[in-house]
Amino acid sequence: MVLNGVGVGRSVAVGPTLRMPEPLAEPVDEVSTEPQPEAFARVQAALAAVSADLEARGEKAGGQAQDVLNAQSLMAADPTIVEDIETRLGDGRTAERAVFEAYAGFRDLLVQMGGYMAERATDLDDVSRRVIANLRGVAAPGIPESDAPFILVAHDLAPADTALLDLDKVMGLITREGGPTSHTAILARSKSIPAIVGVEGAENIADGTFVVLDAAAGTVDTSPSDSDVEDARQRIAERASLAAAPLTPGALADGTAIPLLANLGSADGAAEALAAGAEGVGLFRTEFLFLDASVAPTVDEQFVEYERMLRAFAGKKVVVRVLDAGADKPLSFLNDAPEENPALGLRGIRALRASEQILIDQLTALARAEEAVNGAGVLGAGRHGGGGASERVDLWVMAPMVADADDSEYFTTVARELGIQVAGVMAEVPSSALVADQIFETADFVSIGTNDLTQYTLAADRLLGSVANLQDPWHPAVLRLVGMLGRAGLDAGKPVGVCGEAAADPLLAVVLVGLGVTSLSMTPAAIADVRAELARHTRAEAEALARAALKATSASRARIAVTRLAAANAVG
Ligand code: PEP
Ligand code: MG
């Protein structure tokens, strides 16, 4: 049987599946029928088992993970918590409920303490869930353990789950929820894990089913023939050889340079990006550094991270996005007010305008980091006193979720006052494309975030699998907005990049260039494919492909029309 979903990336995976356990339901608050001593003995056994398991996993993991797991192991054996559970059992709670309430109480205490302690709250939640799972006799939550490599099947993955994936074990991902631009998809793409999201029927794939996961086709074949498997293995080998092609700068067949930049969440990914031939960073998602923080990071804390990134890309361009809090990337210190429609709420530049000091601190840290790398100096003339020209980093800073010229004027003014020399905006809200000429009056550049631009243009939540078919940046409505931005950039003589996931789709990348986009930023894993596709088309051909896409009446028709025309070009 073939299941369909939205493919992430273009790679293929072959192997047996393993399911992620479903999230645990909260234990019901009911009167216990179990005698208290027996319930307490069961809880003690569960706590001991979880504590030992966490310690063993820590030993296996080593490094920083071991410290975290050891700390969690101690949380499971903590005498104060054990005493609290015992009291609650005495009050008539069930074993599961007593564990749940005791850990929740300590969790709230940690949150109130703030800072480092508050950041441990989620670790405590995890221990609590593990103990409850043990009491229920079900699998512990989180990524399943296995000695052999597998393809992970899940309802959806939290960013923390994806970050902890063991890439030697997890060959591919299949999720029931999520669209192509959900953060799970973005993280999967950045780790080069073939993934299919929004797969209806994923919940019925039994553990151990041997599947062929084809991300380019968006399919999961749960009963592949021998020749399907052979074909898939050959494609895996072909992709490996493409990755070994020379690392030339991005360019069209006629030589037009289209810089290929990397999307990164921290300097940890710098070596991989440079190895893939990234010509700089086109999107540094700074919020990824502080997702766990409950208080705003200080200027000094931020400086360390930014300097690390800028040094890693000395001699190149780095486009930094200021903190982008949103429904999918909650930053409690920026906006933790409950909202009915968070995607339409106080997020991006709106949240920063409401907490201006956070924006000021970040821009200050960025300006200092640039000074540290390029040589300290007085602002203005002679600023770049140190370092040879080739060592200097070219820092550009941009604001997310800019709606109009007022947002752009606000951000670029504050940024320049704080010493940022190149200040621009992201075009993610459709209104920004409609007034692009006005935005260019203040912005030095625009970078199009096609993930959010698609979500807002088609009114389709990027986190929701049921509308994944609408979250397609091939949609002519999205491409028309890209075309408006490209034209406005040309008129203003200013660059227009794309840093959304659309830039990582090789053929769509050519269409974007045909619409006036001057650079492309993507997960390093996609650079080789995009470089190869750009080199197959001249600018005139790219423009013809763009015209074909704009004329189509749906995303899938645009994709088909462009694929056909591109094939004809290749033949002709
Ligand atoms: C986008 O919206 O396209 C984008 C690049 O930002 P993010 O995916 O981080 O929201
Ligand atoms: Mg965005």
Coordinates of C-alpha atoms and ligand atoms in Angstrom, one line a residue:
M1 CA 0.0 0.0 0.0
V2 CA 1.2 3.5 -0.8
L3 CA 0.5 6.3 1.7
N4 CA 0.7 9.9 0.6
G5 CA 2.0 12.9 2.5
V6 CA 4.2 15.9 2.1
G7 CA 7.8 15.1 1.4
V8 CA 10.6 17.0 3.2
G9 CA 13.8 17.1 1.2
R10 CA 14.5 14.8 -1.8
S11 CA 16.1 11.8 -0.3
V12 CA 15.0 8.2 0.1
A13 CA 15.0 5.8 3.0
V14 CA 14.5 2.1 3.2
G15 CA 14.0 0.1 6.3
P16 CA 11.7 -1.1 9.2
T17 CA 9.5 1.3 11.1
L18 CA 9.3 1.9 14.8
R19 CA 6.5 3.9 16.4
M20 CA 6.9 6.7 18.8
P21 CA 4.6 6.0 21.9
E22 CA 1.5 8.2 22.0
P23 CA 1.6 11.0 24.6
L24 CA 0.3 9.9 28.0
A25 CA -3.1 11.2 29.1
E26 CA -3.2 13.0 32.5
P27 CA -4.1 10.5 35.3
V28 CA -7.8 11.0 36.4
D29 CA -8.4 12.5 39.8
E30 CA -10.4 9.7 41.4
V31 CA -10.4 8.0 44.8
S32 CA -8.0 5.0 44.9
T33 CA -9.3 1.5 45.6
E34 CA -5.7 0.2 46.0
P35 CA -4.5 -0.2 49.6
Q36 CA -2.0 2.6 50.4
P37 CA 1.0 0.4 51.3
E38 CA 0.7 -1.6 48.0
A39 CA 0.3 1.6 46.0
F40 CA 3.4 3.0 47.7
A41 CA 5.4 -0.1 47.0
R42 CA 4.5 0.0 43.3
V43 CA 5.5 3.7 43.1
Q44 CA 8.8 3.0 44.8
A45 CA 9.5 0.2 42.3
A46 CA 8.6 2.5 39.4
L47 CA 10.8 5.3 40.7
A48 CA 13.7 3.0 41.1
A49 CA 13.3 1.5 37.6
V50 CA 13.0 4.9 36.0
S51 CA 16.0 6.2 38.0
A52 CA 18.1 3.2 36.9
D53 CA 17.0 3.5 33.3
L54 CA 17.9 7.2 33.1
E55 CA 21.3 6.5 34.6
A56 CA 22.0 3.7 32.2
R57 CA 20.9 5.8 29.2
G58 CA 23.2 8.6 30.4
E59 CA 26.1 6.2 30.6
K60 CA 25.4 5.1 27.0
A61 CA 25.0 8.7 25.7
G62 CA 28.1 10.2 27.4
G63 CA 29.0 13.9 27.2
Q64 CA 26.5 16.6 28.0
A65 CA 23.5 14.3 27.6
Q66 CA 24.9 12.2 30.4
D67 CA 24.8 15.2 32.8
V68 CA 21.2 15.9 31.9
L69 CA 20.2 12.3 32.3
N70 CA 22.0 11.8 35.6
A71 CA 20.2 14.9 36.9
Q72 CA 16.9 13.4 35.8
S73 CA 17.8 10.1 37.4
L74 CA 18.3 11.9 40.7
M75 CA 14.9 13.6 40.3
A76 CA 13.3 10.2 40.1
A77 CA 14.9 9.2 43.4
D78 CA 14.5 12.5 45.2
P79 CA 13.4 11.7 48.9
T80 CA 11.4 15.0 49.2
I81 CA 9.3 14.0 46.2
V82 CA 9.0 10.4 47.4
E83 CA 7.7 11.7 50.8
D84 CA 5.2 14.0 49.0
I85 CA 3.9 11.1 46.9
E86 CA 3.5 9.0 50.1
T87 CA 1.4 11.8 51.7
R88 CA -0.8 12.1 48.7
L89 CA -1.4 8.3 48.6
G90 CA -2.4 8.6 52.3
D91 CA -5.0 11.3 51.2
G92 CA -6.6 8.6 48.9
R93 CA -5.0 9.5 45.6
T94 CA -4.3 6.7 43.1
A95 CA -0.6 5.9 42.5
E96 CA -0.5 7.6 39.1
R97 CA -2.3 10.7 40.3
A98 CA -0.1 11.0 43.4
V99 CA 3.0 10.9 41.2
F100 CA 1.5 13.4 38.7
E101 CA 0.5 15.9 41.4
A102 CA 3.8 15.6 43.4
Y103 CA 5.9 16.2 40.3
A104 CA 3.6 19.0 39.1
G105 CA 4.0 20.7 42.5
F106 CA 7.8 20.7 42.3
R107 CA 7.6 21.7 38.7
D108 CA 5.6 24.9 39.7
L109 CA 8.1 25.6 42.4
L110 CA 11.0 25.5 39.9
V111 CA 9.2 27.7 37.5
Q112 CA 8.6 30.3 40.3
M113 CA 12.4 30.2 41.1
G114 CA 13.1 31.3 37.5
G115 CA 16.4 31.2 35.6
Y116 CA 18.3 28.0 35.4
M117 CA 15.9 26.2 37.8
A118 CA 12.9 27.0 35.7
E119 CA 14.6 25.6 32.7
R120 CA 14.7 22.2 34.5
A121 CA 10.9 22.1 34.8
T122 CA 10.5 20.2 31.6
D123 CA 13.0 17.6 32.7
L124 CA 10.9 17.1 35.8
D125 CA 7.8 16.7 33.6
D126 CA 9.6 14.1 31.6
V127 CA 10.5 12.1 34.7
S128 CA 6.9 12.3 35.9
R129 CA 5.7 10.9 32.5
R130 CA 8.2 8.1 32.6
V131 CA 7.2 7.0 36.1
I132 CA 3.5 7.1 35.2
A133 CA 4.2 5.1 32.0
N134 CA 6.0 2.5 34.1
L135 CA 3.0 2.3 36.5
R136 CA 0.7 1.8 33.6
G137 CA 3.0 -0.8 32.0
V138 CA 3.3 1.1 28.7
A139 CA 6.3 2.3 26.8
A140 CA 8.1 5.5 28.1
P141 CA 7.4 8.6 26.1
G142 CA 10.0 9.9 23.6
I143 CA 12.0 8.5 20.8
P144 CA 12.0 4.6 21.0
E145 CA 15.2 2.8 21.7
S146 CA 16.6 0.3 19.2
D147 CA 19.9 -1.4 18.5
A148 CA 19.2 -1.5 14.7
P149 CA 18.5 1.6 12.4
F150 CA 14.8 2.3 11.9
I151 CA 12.3 4.7 10.3
L152 CA 10.4 6.6 13.0
V153 CA 6.6 6.8 12.8
A154 CA 5.0 9.5 15.1
H155 CA 1.9 11.5 15.5
D156 CA 4.2 14.6 15.5
L157 CA 7.5 15.4 17.0
A158 CA 8.3 18.2 19.4
P159 CA 11.4 20.2 18.5
A160 CA 13.1 18.7 21.5
D161 CA 12.5 15.2 20.3
T162 CA 13.9 16.0 16.8
A163 CA 16.9 17.6 18.4
L164 CA 17.7 14.4 20.3
L165 CA 17.4 12.1 17.3
D166 CA 20.3 9.7 17.0
L167 CA 21.1 10.0 13.3
D168 CA 22.9 6.7 13.3
K169 CA 19.6 5.1 14.2
V170 CA 16.8 7.1 12.7
M171 CA 16.9 6.8 8.9
G172 CA 13.7 8.6 8.2
L173 CA 10.6 10.2 9.7
I174 CA 6.9 9.7 9.0
T175 CA 4.4 11.9 10.9
R176 CA 0.6 12.1 10.9
E177 CA 0.6 15.8 11.6
G178 CA 2.7 18.7 10.4
G179 CA 3.1 20.5 7.1
P180 CA 6.2 21.1 4.9
T181 CA 7.1 24.2 6.8
S182 CA 6.4 23.0 10.4
H183 CA 9.5 23.2 12.5
T184 CA 9.7 19.5 12.7
A185 CA 10.0 19.4 8.9
I186 CA 12.6 22.2 9.0
L187 CA 14.7 20.4 11.6
A188 CA 14.4 17.1 9.7
R189 CA 15.5 18.8 6.5
S190 CA 18.4 20.4 8.4
K191 CA 19.6 17.1 9.6
S192 CA 19.2 15.6 6.2
I193 CA 16.7 13.0 7.4
P194 CA 14.2 12.0 4.7
A195 CA 10.7 12.8 6.1
I196 CA 7.1 12.6 5.0
V197 CA 4.7 14.7 7.1
G198 CA 0.9 15.0 7.2
V199 CA 0.6 11.2 6.3
E200 CA -3.0 10.1 6.6
G201 CA -2.9 6.4 7.7
A202 CA 0.5 6.8 9.4
E203 CA -1.2 5.7 12.6
N204 CA -1.9 2.3 11.1
I205 CA 1.7 1.4 10.2
A206 CA 2.7 -1.5 12.5
D207 CA 6.1 -1.7 14.1
G208 CA 8.6 -3.5 12.0
T209 CA 6.9 -2.8 8.6
F210 CA 9.5 -2.6 5.9
V211 CA 8.9 0.6 4.0
V212 CA 10.3 2.7 1.2
L213 CA 10.0 6.4 2.1
D214 CA 10.4 8.6 -0.9
A215 CA 10.6 12.3 0.2
A216 CA 10.7 13.6 -3.4
A217 CA 7.5 11.8 -4.3
G218 CA 5.9 12.3 -0.9
T219 CA 5.1 8.6 -0.6
V220 CA 5.5 5.8 1.9
D221 CA 5.3 2.3 0.3
T222 CA 4.4 -0.2 3.0
S223 CA 4.7 -3.2 0.8
P224 CA 7.5 -2.5 -1.7
S225 CA 8.6 -5.1 -4.2
D226 CA 12.2 -6.2 -4.4
S227 CA 12.7 -4.0 -7.5
D228 CA 11.2 -1.0 -5.6
V229 CA 13.7 -1.6 -2.8
E230 CA 16.6 -2.0 -5.3
D231 CA 15.5 1.2 -7.2
A232 CA 15.4 3.1 -3.9
R233 CA 18.8 1.9 -2.8
Q234 CA 20.2 3.0 -6.2
R235 CA 18.7 6.5 -5.7
I236 CA 20.3 6.7 -2.2
A237 CA 23.7 5.9 -3.9
E238 CA 23.1 8.5 -6.6
R239 CA 22.4 11.2 -4.1
A240 CA 25.6 10.4 -2.3
S241 CA 27.5 11.0 -5.5
L242 CA 25.8 14.3 -6.1
A243 CA 26.8 15.5 -2.6
A244 CA 30.4 14.8 -3.7
A245 CA 30.3 17.2 -6.7
P246 CA 32.6 20.3 -6.6
L247 CA 31.5 23.2 -4.3
T248 CA 31.2 26.0 -6.9
P249 CA 29.3 29.2 -6.0
G250 CA 25.7 29.3 -7.0
A251 CA 25.1 30.5 -10.6
L252 CA 22.7 30.1 -13.5
A253 CA 23.9 28.5 -16.7
D254 CA 24.6 31.9 -18.2
G255 CA 26.9 32.8 -15.3
T256 CA 24.4 35.0 -13.3
A257 CA 25.6 34.6 -9.7
I258 CA 22.9 33.5 -7.3
P259 CA 24.6 33.1 -3.9
L260 CA 23.7 30.0 -2.0
L261 CA 23.5 30.7 1.7
A262 CA 22.8 28.5 4.8
N263 CA 19.9 28.6 7.3
L264 CA 21.4 28.0 10.8
G265 CA 20.2 28.0 14.4
S266 CA 23.6 28.3 16.0
A267 CA 27.3 28.3 15.1
D268 CA 27.3 24.5 15.7
G269 CA 26.1 24.0 12.2
A270 CA 28.8 26.3 10.6
A271 CA 31.3 23.5 9.7
E272 CA 28.7 21.5 8.0
A273 CA 27.4 24.5 6.1
L274 CA 30.9 25.5 4.9
A275 CA 31.6 21.9 3.9
A276 CA 28.4 22.0 1.7
G277 CA 29.8 25.2 0.0
A278 CA 27.5 27.8 1.7
E279 CA 28.6 31.2 0.7
G280 CA 27.4 32.7 4.0
V281 CA 24.4 32.6 6.2
G282 CA 21.1 33.8 4.8
L283 CA 19.0 33.1 7.9
F284 CA 20.4 32.8 11.5
R285 CA 17.3 31.9 13.5
T286 CA 18.5 33.4 16.8
E287 CA 15.4 32.3 18.7
F288 CA 16.6 28.7 18.5
L289 CA 19.4 29.6 20.9
F290 CA 16.9 30.7 23.6
L291 CA 13.9 28.4 23.2
D292 CA 14.4 27.0 26.7
A293 CA 15.1 30.4 28.4
S294 CA 12.4 31.7 30.8
V295 CA 14.1 35.1 31.1
A296 CA 15.5 37.3 28.4
P297 CA 19.2 36.5 27.6
T298 CA 21.6 39.2 28.6
V299 CA 23.7 41.2 26.2
D300 CA 26.8 39.3 27.3
E301 CA 25.2 35.9 26.8
Q302 CA 24.0 36.8 23.3
F303 CA 27.4 38.4 22.4
V304 CA 29.1 35.0 22.9
E305 CA 26.8 33.2 20.5
Y306 CA 26.8 35.9 17.9
E307 CA 30.6 36.4 17.9
R308 CA 31.0 32.6 17.5
M309 CA 28.7 32.7 14.4
L310 CA 30.3 35.8 12.9
R311 CA 33.8 34.4 13.4
A312 CA 32.9 31.1 11.8
F313 CA 31.8 33.0 8.6
A314 CA 34.6 35.7 8.6
G315 CA 35.0 36.9 5.0
K316 CA 31.4 36.1 4.2
K317 CA 27.9 37.5 4.7
V318 CA 25.7 36.6 7.7
V319 CA 22.1 37.6 7.8
V320 CA 20.8 37.5 11.4
R321 CA 17.1 37.5 12.2
V322 CA 16.2 39.2 15.5
L323 CA 14.2 37.0 17.9
D324 CA 11.1 35.6 16.3
A325 CA 8.7 34.3 18.9
G326 CA 5.6 32.7 17.6
A327 CA 3.1 29.9 18.1
D328 CA 5.6 27.3 16.9
K329 CA 8.6 28.9 18.7
P330 CA 7.4 30.0 22.1
L331 CA 9.8 32.4 23.9
S332 CA 8.1 32.8 27.3
F333 CA 10.1 35.9 28.1
L334 CA 8.8 37.7 24.9
N335 CA 5.2 36.6 24.9
D336 CA 3.5 34.1 27.1
A337 CA 0.0 35.5 27.1
P338 CA -2.5 32.9 26.0
E339 CA -3.9 33.9 22.6
E340 CA -6.9 32.5 20.7
N341 CA -5.0 32.6 17.4
P342 CA -1.3 32.8 18.1
A343 CA -0.3 32.7 14.5
L344 CA -2.1 36.0 14.1
G345 CA -1.0 37.3 17.5
L346 CA 1.8 39.3 19.2
R347 CA 4.7 37.6 17.4
G348 CA 7.8 38.6 15.4
I349 CA 8.5 42.3 15.3
R350 CA 5.2 43.0 17.0
A351 CA 6.4 41.3 20.2
L352 CA 9.7 43.1 20.0
R353 CA 8.0 46.4 19.6
A354 CA 6.0 45.6 22.7
S355 CA 9.3 44.7 24.6
E356 CA 11.7 47.2 23.1
Q357 CA 14.5 46.6 25.6
I358 CA 14.8 43.0 24.4
L359 CA 15.3 44.2 20.8
I360 CA 17.7 46.9 22.0
D361 CA 19.8 44.3 23.9
Q362 CA 19.9 42.0 20.9
L363 CA 20.9 44.7 18.4
T364 CA 23.6 45.9 20.9
A365 CA 25.0 42.4 21.3
L366 CA 25.1 42.0 17.5
A367 CA 26.8 45.3 16.9
R368 CA 29.4 44.4 19.5
A369 CA 30.0 41.0 18.0
E370 CA 30.5 42.6 14.6
E371 CA 33.0 45.0 16.1
A372 CA 34.8 42.2 17.9
V373 CA 35.2 40.3 14.6
N374 CA 35.9 43.2 12.2
G375 CA 38.1 45.1 14.6
A376 CA 37.0 47.6 17.2
G377 CA 36.6 51.2 16.2
V378 CA 34.5 54.3 16.5
L379 CA 31.2 54.0 14.9
G380 CA 31.2 55.5 11.4
A381 CA 34.4 56.3 9.5
G382 CA 37.3 54.1 10.3
R383 CA 35.0 51.6 12.1
H384 CA 36.6 48.6 10.4
G385 CA 40.1 49.2 11.7
G386 CA 41.2 45.6 12.2
G387 CA 41.4 42.6 10.1
G388 CA 42.1 42.3 6.4
A389 CA 39.1 42.9 4.0
S390 CA 38.8 39.2 3.4
E391 CA 38.4 38.4 7.1
R392 CA 35.6 40.8 7.7
V393 CA 32.2 39.5 8.2
D394 CA 29.4 41.3 6.4
L395 CA 26.6 41.5 9.0
W396 CA 23.0 42.1 7.9
V397 CA 20.2 42.1 10.4
M398 CA 16.5 41.7 9.7
A399 CA 13.2 41.7 11.5
P400 CA 10.6 38.9 11.2
M401 CA 6.9 39.3 10.5
V402 CA 7.1 42.9 9.2
A403 CA 3.6 43.9 8.0
D404 CA 4.2 47.4 6.4
A405 CA 6.4 50.4 6.0
D406 CA 5.8 51.5 9.6
D407 CA 7.3 48.3 10.9
S408 CA 10.2 48.6 8.5
E409 CA 10.9 52.2 9.4
Y410 CA 10.7 51.4 13.1
F411 CA 13.1 48.4 12.9
T412 CA 15.7 49.9 10.6
T413 CA 15.8 53.1 12.6
V414 CA 16.4 51.4 15.9
A415 CA 19.0 49.0 14.3
R416 CA 21.0 51.8 12.6
E417 CA 20.9 53.9 15.9
L418 CA 22.6 50.9 17.6
G419 CA 25.3 50.6 15.0
I420 CA 23.9 48.0 12.6
Q421 CA 24.9 49.0 9.1
V422 CA 22.7 46.9 6.9
A423 CA 19.1 46.6 8.2
G424 CA 16.3 44.8 6.3
V425 CA 13.1 43.0 6.8
M426 CA 11.5 39.6 6.2
A427 CA 8.5 39.5 3.9
E428 CA 6.3 36.9 5.5
V429 CA 3.0 38.7 5.8
P430 CA 1.2 39.2 2.5
S431 CA 0.7 42.9 3.2
S432 CA 4.5 43.4 3.0
A433 CA 4.5 42.4 -0.7
L434 CA 1.6 44.6 -1.5
V435 CA 3.5 47.7 -0.1
A436 CA 7.0 46.5 -1.0
D437 CA 7.9 49.8 -2.7
Q438 CA 7.1 51.6 0.5
I439 CA 9.1 49.1 2.6
F440 CA 12.2 49.6 0.3
E441 CA 12.2 53.3 1.3
T442 CA 13.7 52.3 4.6
A443 CA 14.9 48.6 4.3
D444 CA 18.3 47.9 2.8
F445 CA 17.1 44.4 1.7
V446 CA 14.2 42.0 1.9
S447 CA 14.3 38.3 2.6
I448 CA 11.2 36.4 1.8
G449 CA 10.1 33.8 4.4
T450 CA 8.0 31.6 2.2
N451 CA 6.9 29.4 5.0
D452 CA 4.9 32.0 6.8
L453 CA 4.1 33.9 3.5
T454 CA 2.4 30.7 2.3
Q455 CA 0.6 30.1 5.6
Y456 CA -0.9 33.6 5.6
T457 CA -1.6 33.8 1.9
L458 CA -3.6 30.6 1.9
A459 CA -4.8 30.9 5.5
A460 CA -3.5 27.4 6.2
D461 CA -1.9 26.8 9.6
R462 CA 1.6 25.5 9.0
L463 CA 1.4 23.2 12.0
L464 CA -1.7 21.4 10.9
G465 CA -1.5 18.2 8.8
S466 CA -5.1 18.4 7.7
V467 CA -4.4 21.5 5.6
A468 CA -0.9 20.5 4.5
N469 CA -2.0 20.4 0.9
L470 CA -2.5 24.2 1.0
Q471 CA 0.8 24.9 2.5
D472 CA 2.5 24.8 -0.8
P473 CA 4.8 27.6 -1.9
W474 CA 4.3 26.5 -5.5
H475 CA 0.9 28.1 -5.3
P476 CA 0.6 30.9 -7.9
A477 CA -0.8 33.2 -5.3
V478 CA 2.4 32.9 -3.3
L479 CA 4.5 33.2 -6.4
R480 CA 2.7 36.4 -7.5
L481 CA 3.6 38.0 -4.2
V482 CA 7.2 36.9 -4.6
G483 CA 7.1 38.5 -8.1
M484 CA 5.8 41.8 -6.6
L485 CA 8.7 41.7 -4.1
G486 CA 11.2 40.9 -6.8
R487 CA 10.1 43.7 -9.0
A488 CA 10.1 46.2 -6.2
G489 CA 13.6 45.2 -5.3
L490 CA 14.8 45.6 -8.9
D491 CA 13.1 49.1 -9.0
A492 CA 14.8 50.1 -5.7
G493 CA 18.1 48.5 -6.7
K494 CA 18.1 46.4 -3.6
P495 CA 18.5 42.7 -3.0
V496 CA 15.6 40.3 -2.4
G497 CA 16.5 36.9 -1.0
V498 CA 14.4 33.8 -0.1
C499 CA 15.1 32.0 3.2
G500 CA 12.0 29.9 3.5
E501 CA 11.9 26.3 2.7
A502 CA 10.9 27.1 -1.0
A503 CA 14.6 27.9 -1.6
A504 CA 15.5 24.3 -0.8
D505 CA 13.3 22.9 -3.6
P506 CA 15.6 22.9 -6.6
L507 CA 13.1 23.6 -9.4
L508 CA 11.1 26.1 -7.3
A509 CA 14.4 27.8 -6.6
V510 CA 14.9 28.4 -10.3
V511 CA 11.3 29.8 -10.5
L512 CA 12.1 32.2 -7.6
V513 CA 15.2 33.5 -9.4
G514 CA 13.0 34.0 -12.5
L515 CA 10.7 36.1 -10.3
G516 CA 13.6 38.5 -9.4
V517 CA 15.1 36.8 -6.3
T518 CA 18.8 37.5 -6.0
S519 CA 20.0 34.9 -3.4
L520 CA 18.7 31.7 -1.9
S521 CA 19.2 30.5 1.7
M522 CA 18.4 27.0 2.8
T523 CA 19.4 24.1 5.0
P524 CA 23.0 23.2 4.1
A525 CA 21.8 19.7 3.1
A526 CA 19.8 21.1 0.2
I527 CA 22.7 23.2 -1.3
A528 CA 24.1 20.5 -3.6
D529 CA 20.7 19.8 -5.3
V530 CA 19.9 23.5 -5.7
R531 CA 23.3 24.3 -7.1
A532 CA 23.0 21.5 -9.7
E533 CA 19.5 22.7 -10.8
L534 CA 20.4 26.4 -11.1
A535 CA 23.3 25.5 -13.4
R536 CA 20.9 23.9 -15.8
H537 CA 19.0 27.1 -16.7
T538 CA 19.8 30.5 -18.1
R539 CA 18.1 33.6 -16.7
A540 CA 15.8 33.8 -19.8
E541 CA 14.7 30.2 -19.1
A542 CA 14.2 30.8 -15.4
E543 CA 11.9 33.7 -16.4
A544 CA 10.0 31.5 -18.8
L545 CA 9.6 28.9 -16.0
A546 CA 8.3 31.7 -13.7
R547 CA 5.8 32.8 -16.2
A548 CA 4.5 29.3 -16.6
A549 CA 4.1 29.0 -12.8
L550 CA 2.3 32.3 -12.4
K551 CA -0.2 31.3 -15.1
A552 CA -1.1 27.9 -13.4
T553 CA -4.3 27.7 -11.4
S554 CA -3.0 25.6 -8.5
A555 CA 0.2 24.7 -6.8
S556 CA 0.2 21.2 -8.3
R557 CA -0.5 22.5 -11.8
A558 CA 2.3 25.0 -11.4
R559 CA 4.7 22.3 -10.3
I560 CA 3.6 20.1 -13.3
A561 CA 3.8 22.9 -15.8
V562 CA 7.3 23.9 -14.7
T563 CA 8.6 20.4 -14.5
R564 CA 7.4 19.7 -18.1
L565 CA 8.9 23.0 -19.4
A566 CA 12.2 22.4 -17.6
A567 CA 12.4 18.9 -19.1
A568 CA 11.8 20.3 -22.6
N569 CA 14.5 23.0 -22.0
A570 CA 16.9 20.3 -21.0
V571 CA 16.2 18.4 -24.2
G572 CA 16.2 21.4 -26.5
Ligands
PEP1 C1 9.6 31.6 7.0 O1 8.6 31.9 7.6 O2 9.7 31.3 5.8 C2 10.9 31.7 7.7 C3 12.1 31.5 7.1 O3 10.9 31.8 9.1 P1 10.5 30.6 10.1 O4 10.4 29.3 9.3 O5 11.6 30.5 11.1 O6 9.2 31.1 10.6
MG2 MG 8.7 32.8 9.5

